[in-house]
Short mmCIF file of C-alpha atoms in Angstrom, two decimals:
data_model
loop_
_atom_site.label_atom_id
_atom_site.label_comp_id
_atom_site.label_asym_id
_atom_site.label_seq_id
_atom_site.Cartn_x
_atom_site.Cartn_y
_atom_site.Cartn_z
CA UNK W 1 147.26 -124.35 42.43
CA UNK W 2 145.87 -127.58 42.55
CA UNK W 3 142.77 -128.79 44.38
CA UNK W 4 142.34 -131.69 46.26
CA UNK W 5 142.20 -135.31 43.78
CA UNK W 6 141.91 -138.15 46.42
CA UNK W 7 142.75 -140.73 43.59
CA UNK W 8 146.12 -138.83 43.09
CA UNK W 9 146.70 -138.44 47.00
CA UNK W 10 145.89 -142.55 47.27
CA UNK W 11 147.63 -143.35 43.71
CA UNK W 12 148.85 -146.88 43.45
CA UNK W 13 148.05 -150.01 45.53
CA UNK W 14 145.33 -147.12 47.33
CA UNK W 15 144.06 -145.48 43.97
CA UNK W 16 140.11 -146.03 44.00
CA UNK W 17 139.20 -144.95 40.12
CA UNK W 18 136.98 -142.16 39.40
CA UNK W 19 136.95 -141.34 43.39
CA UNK W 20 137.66 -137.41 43.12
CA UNK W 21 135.12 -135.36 45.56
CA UNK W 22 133.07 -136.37 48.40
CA UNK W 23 130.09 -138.07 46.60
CA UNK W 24 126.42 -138.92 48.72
CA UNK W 25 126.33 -143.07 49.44
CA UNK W 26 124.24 -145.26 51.36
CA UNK W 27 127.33 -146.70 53.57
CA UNK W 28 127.12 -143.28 55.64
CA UNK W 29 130.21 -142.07 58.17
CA UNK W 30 132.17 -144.85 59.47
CA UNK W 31 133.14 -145.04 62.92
CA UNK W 32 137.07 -144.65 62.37
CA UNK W 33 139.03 -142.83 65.11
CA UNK W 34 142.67 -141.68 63.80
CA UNK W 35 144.57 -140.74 66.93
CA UNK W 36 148.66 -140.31 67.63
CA UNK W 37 149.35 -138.91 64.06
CA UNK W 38 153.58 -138.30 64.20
CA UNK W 39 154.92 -137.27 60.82
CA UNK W 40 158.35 -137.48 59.94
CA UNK W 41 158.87 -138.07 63.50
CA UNK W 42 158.25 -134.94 64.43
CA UNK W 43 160.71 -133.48 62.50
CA UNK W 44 160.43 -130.74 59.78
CA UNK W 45 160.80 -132.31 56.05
CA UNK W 46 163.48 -130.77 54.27
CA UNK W 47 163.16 -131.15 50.26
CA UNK W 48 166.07 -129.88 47.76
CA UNK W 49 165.41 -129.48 44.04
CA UNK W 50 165.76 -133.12 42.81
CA UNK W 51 165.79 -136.25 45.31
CA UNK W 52 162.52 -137.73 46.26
CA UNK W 53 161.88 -137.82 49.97
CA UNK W 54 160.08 -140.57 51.61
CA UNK W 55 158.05 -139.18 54.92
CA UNK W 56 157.39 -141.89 57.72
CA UNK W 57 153.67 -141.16 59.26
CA UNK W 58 152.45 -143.95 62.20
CA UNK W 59 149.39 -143.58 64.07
CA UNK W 60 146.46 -145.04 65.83
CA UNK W 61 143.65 -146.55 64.37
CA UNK W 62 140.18 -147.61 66.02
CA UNK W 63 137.64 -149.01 63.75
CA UNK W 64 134.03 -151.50 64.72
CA UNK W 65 134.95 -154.72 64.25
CA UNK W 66 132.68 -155.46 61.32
CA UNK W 67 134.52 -153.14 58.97
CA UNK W 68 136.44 -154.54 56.76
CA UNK W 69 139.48 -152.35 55.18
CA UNK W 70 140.75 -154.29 52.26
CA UNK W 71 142.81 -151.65 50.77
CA UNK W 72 140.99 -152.46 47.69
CA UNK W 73 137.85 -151.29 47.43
CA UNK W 74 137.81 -149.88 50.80
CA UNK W 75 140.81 -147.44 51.69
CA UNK W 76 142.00 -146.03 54.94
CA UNK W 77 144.96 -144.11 55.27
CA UNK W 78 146.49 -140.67 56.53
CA UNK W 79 147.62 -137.87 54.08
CA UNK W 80 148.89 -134.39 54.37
CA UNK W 81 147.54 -131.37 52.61
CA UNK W 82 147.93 -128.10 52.50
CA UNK W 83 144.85 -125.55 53.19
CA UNK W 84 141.62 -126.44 54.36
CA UNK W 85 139.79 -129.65 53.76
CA UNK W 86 137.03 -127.29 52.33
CA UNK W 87 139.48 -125.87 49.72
CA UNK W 88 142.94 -127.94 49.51
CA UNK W 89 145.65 -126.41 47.69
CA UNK W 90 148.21 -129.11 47.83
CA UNK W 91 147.84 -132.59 49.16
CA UNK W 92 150.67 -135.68 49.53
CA UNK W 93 149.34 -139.11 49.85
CA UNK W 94 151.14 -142.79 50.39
CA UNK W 95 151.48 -145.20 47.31
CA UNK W 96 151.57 -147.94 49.03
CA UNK W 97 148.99 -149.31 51.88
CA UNK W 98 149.31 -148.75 55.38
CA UNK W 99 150.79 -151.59 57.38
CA UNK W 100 148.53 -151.74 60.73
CA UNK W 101 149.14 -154.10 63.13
CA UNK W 102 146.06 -155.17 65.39
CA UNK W 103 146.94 -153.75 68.94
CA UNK W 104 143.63 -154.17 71.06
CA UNK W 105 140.27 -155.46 70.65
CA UNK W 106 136.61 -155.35 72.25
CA UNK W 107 133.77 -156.83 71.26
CA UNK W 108 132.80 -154.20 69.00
CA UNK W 109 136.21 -152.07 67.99
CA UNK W 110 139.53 -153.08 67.32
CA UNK W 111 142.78 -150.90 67.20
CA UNK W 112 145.52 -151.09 65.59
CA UNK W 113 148.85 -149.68 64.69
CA UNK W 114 149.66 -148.46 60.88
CA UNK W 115 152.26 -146.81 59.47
CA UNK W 116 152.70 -145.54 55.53
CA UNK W 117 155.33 -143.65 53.99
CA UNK W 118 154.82 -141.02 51.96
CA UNK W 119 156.67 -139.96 49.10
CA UNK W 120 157.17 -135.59 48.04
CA UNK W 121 159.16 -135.24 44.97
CA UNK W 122 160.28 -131.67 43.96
CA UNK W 123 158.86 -129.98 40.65
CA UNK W 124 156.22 -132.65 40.72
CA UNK W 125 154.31 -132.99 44.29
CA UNK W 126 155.98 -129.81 45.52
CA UNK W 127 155.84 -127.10 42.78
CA UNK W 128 155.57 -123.23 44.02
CA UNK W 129 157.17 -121.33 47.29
CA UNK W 130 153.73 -121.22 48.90
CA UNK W 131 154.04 -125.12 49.54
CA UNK W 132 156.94 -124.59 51.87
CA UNK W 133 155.19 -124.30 55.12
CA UNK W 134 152.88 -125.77 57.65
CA UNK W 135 150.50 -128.71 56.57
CA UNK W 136 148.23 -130.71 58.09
CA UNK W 137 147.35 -134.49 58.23
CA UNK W 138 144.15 -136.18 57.77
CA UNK W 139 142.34 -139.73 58.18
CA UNK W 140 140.89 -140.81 55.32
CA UNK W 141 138.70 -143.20 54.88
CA UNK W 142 136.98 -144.00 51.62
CA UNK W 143 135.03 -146.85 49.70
CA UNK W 144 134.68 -147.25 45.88
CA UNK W 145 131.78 -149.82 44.51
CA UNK W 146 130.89 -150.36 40.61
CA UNK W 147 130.07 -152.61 38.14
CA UNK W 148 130.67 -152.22 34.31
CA UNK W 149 130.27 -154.48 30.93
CA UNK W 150 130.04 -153.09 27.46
CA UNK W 151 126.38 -151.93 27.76
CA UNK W 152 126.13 -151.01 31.43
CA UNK W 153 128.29 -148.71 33.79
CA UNK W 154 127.66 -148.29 37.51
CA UNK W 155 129.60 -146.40 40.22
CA UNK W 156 129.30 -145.46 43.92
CA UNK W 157 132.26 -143.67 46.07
CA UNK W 158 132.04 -142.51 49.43
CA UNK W 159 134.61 -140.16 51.12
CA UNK W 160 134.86 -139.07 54.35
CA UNK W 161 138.26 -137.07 55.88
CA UNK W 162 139.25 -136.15 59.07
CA UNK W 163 141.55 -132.94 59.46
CA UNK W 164 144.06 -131.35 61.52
CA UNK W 165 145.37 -134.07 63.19
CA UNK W 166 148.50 -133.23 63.35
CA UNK W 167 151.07 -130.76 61.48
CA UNK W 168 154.42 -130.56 59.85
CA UNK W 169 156.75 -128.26 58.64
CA UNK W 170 157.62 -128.27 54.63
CA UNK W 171 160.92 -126.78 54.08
CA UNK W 172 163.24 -125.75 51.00
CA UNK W 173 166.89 -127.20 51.50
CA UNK W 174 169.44 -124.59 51.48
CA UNK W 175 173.28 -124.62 50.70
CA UNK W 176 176.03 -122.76 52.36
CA UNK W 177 179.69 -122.04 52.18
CA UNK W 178 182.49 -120.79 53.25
CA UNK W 179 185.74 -119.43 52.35
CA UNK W 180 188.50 -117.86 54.23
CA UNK W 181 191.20 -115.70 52.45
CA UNK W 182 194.06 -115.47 52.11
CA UNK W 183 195.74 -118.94 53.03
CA UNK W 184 197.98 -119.30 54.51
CA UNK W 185 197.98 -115.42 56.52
CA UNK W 186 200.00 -113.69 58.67
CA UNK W 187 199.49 -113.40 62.27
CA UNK W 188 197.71 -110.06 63.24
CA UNK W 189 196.90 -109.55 59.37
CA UNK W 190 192.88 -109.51 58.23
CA UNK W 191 191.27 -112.26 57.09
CA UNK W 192 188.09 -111.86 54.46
CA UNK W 193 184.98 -114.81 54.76
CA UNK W 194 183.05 -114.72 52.57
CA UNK W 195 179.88 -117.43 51.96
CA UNK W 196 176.81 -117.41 49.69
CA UNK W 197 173.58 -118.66 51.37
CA UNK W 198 171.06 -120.45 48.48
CA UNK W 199 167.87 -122.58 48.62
CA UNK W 200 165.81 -124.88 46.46
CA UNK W 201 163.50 -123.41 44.51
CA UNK W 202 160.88 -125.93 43.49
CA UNK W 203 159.38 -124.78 40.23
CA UNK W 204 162.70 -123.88 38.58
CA UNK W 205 164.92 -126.82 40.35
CA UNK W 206 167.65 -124.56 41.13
CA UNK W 207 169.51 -123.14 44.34
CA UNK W 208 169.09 -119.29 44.17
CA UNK W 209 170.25 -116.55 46.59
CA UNK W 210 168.33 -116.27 49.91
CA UNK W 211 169.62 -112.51 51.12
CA UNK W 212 168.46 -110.56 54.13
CA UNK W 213 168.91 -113.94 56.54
CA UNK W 214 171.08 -114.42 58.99
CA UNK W 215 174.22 -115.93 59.48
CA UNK W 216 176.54 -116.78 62.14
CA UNK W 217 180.49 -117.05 61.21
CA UNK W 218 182.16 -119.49 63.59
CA UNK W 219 185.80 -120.37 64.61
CA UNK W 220 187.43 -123.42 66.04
CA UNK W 221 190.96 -122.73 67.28
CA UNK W 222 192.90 -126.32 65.91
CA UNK W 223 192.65 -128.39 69.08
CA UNK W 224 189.33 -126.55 70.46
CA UNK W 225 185.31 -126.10 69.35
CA UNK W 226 183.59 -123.98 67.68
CA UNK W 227 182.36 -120.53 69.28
CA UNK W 228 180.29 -117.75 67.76
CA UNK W 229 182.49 -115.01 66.18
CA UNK W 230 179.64 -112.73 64.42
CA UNK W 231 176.26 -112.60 62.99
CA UNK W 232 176.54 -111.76 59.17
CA UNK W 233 173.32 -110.40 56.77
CA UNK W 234 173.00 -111.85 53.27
CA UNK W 235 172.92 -110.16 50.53
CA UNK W 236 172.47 -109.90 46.83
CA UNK W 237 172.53 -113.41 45.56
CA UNK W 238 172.76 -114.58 49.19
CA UNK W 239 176.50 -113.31 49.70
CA UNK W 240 178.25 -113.56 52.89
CA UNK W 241 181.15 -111.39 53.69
CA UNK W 242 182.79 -110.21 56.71
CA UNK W 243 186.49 -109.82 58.07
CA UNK W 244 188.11 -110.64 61.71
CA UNK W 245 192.01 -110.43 62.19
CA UNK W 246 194.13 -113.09 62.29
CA UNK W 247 195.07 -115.10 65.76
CA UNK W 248 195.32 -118.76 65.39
CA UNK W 249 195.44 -121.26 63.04
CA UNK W 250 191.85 -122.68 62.68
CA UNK W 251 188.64 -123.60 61.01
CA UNK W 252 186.39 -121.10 59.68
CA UNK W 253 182.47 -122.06 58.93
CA UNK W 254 179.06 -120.12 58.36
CA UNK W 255 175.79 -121.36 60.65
CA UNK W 256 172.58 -120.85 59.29
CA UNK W 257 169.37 -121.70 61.35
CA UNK W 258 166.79 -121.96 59.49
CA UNK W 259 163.38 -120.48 58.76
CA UNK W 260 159.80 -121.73 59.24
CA UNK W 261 160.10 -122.45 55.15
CA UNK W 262 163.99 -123.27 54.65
CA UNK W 263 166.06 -125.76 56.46
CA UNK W 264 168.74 -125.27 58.66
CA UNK W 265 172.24 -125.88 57.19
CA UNK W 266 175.66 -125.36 58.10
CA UNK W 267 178.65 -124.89 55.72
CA UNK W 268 181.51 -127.24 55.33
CA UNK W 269 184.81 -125.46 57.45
CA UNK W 270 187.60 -123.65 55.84
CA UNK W 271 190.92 -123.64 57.97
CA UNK W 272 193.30 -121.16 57.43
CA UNK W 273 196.99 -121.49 58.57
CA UNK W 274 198.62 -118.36 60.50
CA UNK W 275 202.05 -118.01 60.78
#
């Protein structure tokens, strides 16, 4: 697992070199309040085995008014890890700088608004099951000072983070299908669907079997909605299978809804002609 490298979290336009632990520094704690931390709007991020996903984070910002945040030298931003700030075992950071927007000043603070985007590619940022879960957000703020010619080498960094702030849920994708045989059927004759529930697995990039979940196997009557017909168990592989007699002509799909570390997903319908 890895452990937490601020300069990886804050790579790019926010990467402050060398800047890798909390390190003692004259400039002390800055005043910074991060407050009204929303990640991915609230919603749970969903990751499959290969597409990057960008994650939309906005919050409040309250900072004196003499502090300066270049983005340079001096960094503020907001980043999610995984674990405790004590001992991180995963951590996602923006490439790019926050865009804040001043919102209110006194004569000694001003707020603002910022939002980042941060960026979780599978197999590289997200690598083992344990990283599907809850994480947490932080403030960080940190400042990076040096000097350096050919006989002479100088470097200060100060770090300080602010945790739990807010939380989000991690999630593998998952697939699901359905299929209905046979087609077309007979009126009053049985009907087999069958399914196969699968989700990403980071460290392998592949969709593999997720059994012992729960499904639900819906029908919609051609002309009507969809209503609950049964709840089927995966199995080996993630196979669905399950039989109902034949009524109506009508579209047959599997409903999955999700775990705290796999995504919801529902399977594209199957309809099936009776005659």
């Amino acid at each position: 697992m890895r452990k937490l490298a601020i300069g990886t979290a804050l790579s790019g336009a926010l990467a402050l070199a060398g800047l890798a632990a909390p390190a003692a520094s004259a400039a002390g704690t800055p005043d910074l309040t991060f407050s009204g931390v929303t990640v991915n709007k609230g919603k749970p991020v969903v990751i499959g085995t290969t597409q990057a996903v960008s994650v939309p984070v906005s919050y409040t910002l309250t900072r004196p008014k003499n502090l300066v945040i270049d983005q340079r030298k001096t960094v503020q931003a907001v980043i999610l890890y995984r674990g405790t700030l004590r001992s991180v075992d995963n951590e996602l950071g923006p490439d790019k700088a926050p865009v804040c927007t001043t919102a209110a000043t006194t004569d000694t603070t001003v707020t603002e608004t910022c939002t980042e985007t941060i960026v979780a590619v599978p197999g590289e940022a997200l690598y083992e099951a344990a990283d599907a879960g809850t994480w947490k957000a932080a403030g960080v703020y940190a400042h990076s000072d040096g000097s350096a010619s050919d006989d002479y080498l100088h470097s200060e960094n100060d770090l300080t983070m602010w945790g739990g702030l807010a939380s989000v849920k991690v999630q593998r994708a998952a697939r699901l299908t359905a299929d209905a045989a046979p087609e077309p059927v007979v009126k009053g004759r049985t009907l087999t669907v069958k399914g196969k529930l699968t989700r990403a697995t980071w460290s392998s990039g592949t969709y593999t079997g997720y059994r012992d979940q729960k499904a639900v196997l819906q029908f919609k009557a051609d002309g009507g909605a969809y209503v609950n017909v049964r709840t089927v168990t995966s199995g080996t592989g993630g196979a669905l299978s399950t039989t109902v007699k034949a009524t109506r002509s009508g579209t047959y799909r599997f409903v999955f809804a999700g775990t705290a570390t796999t995504g919801a997903k529902t399977s594209a319908g199957d309809h099936v002609t009776v005659k």
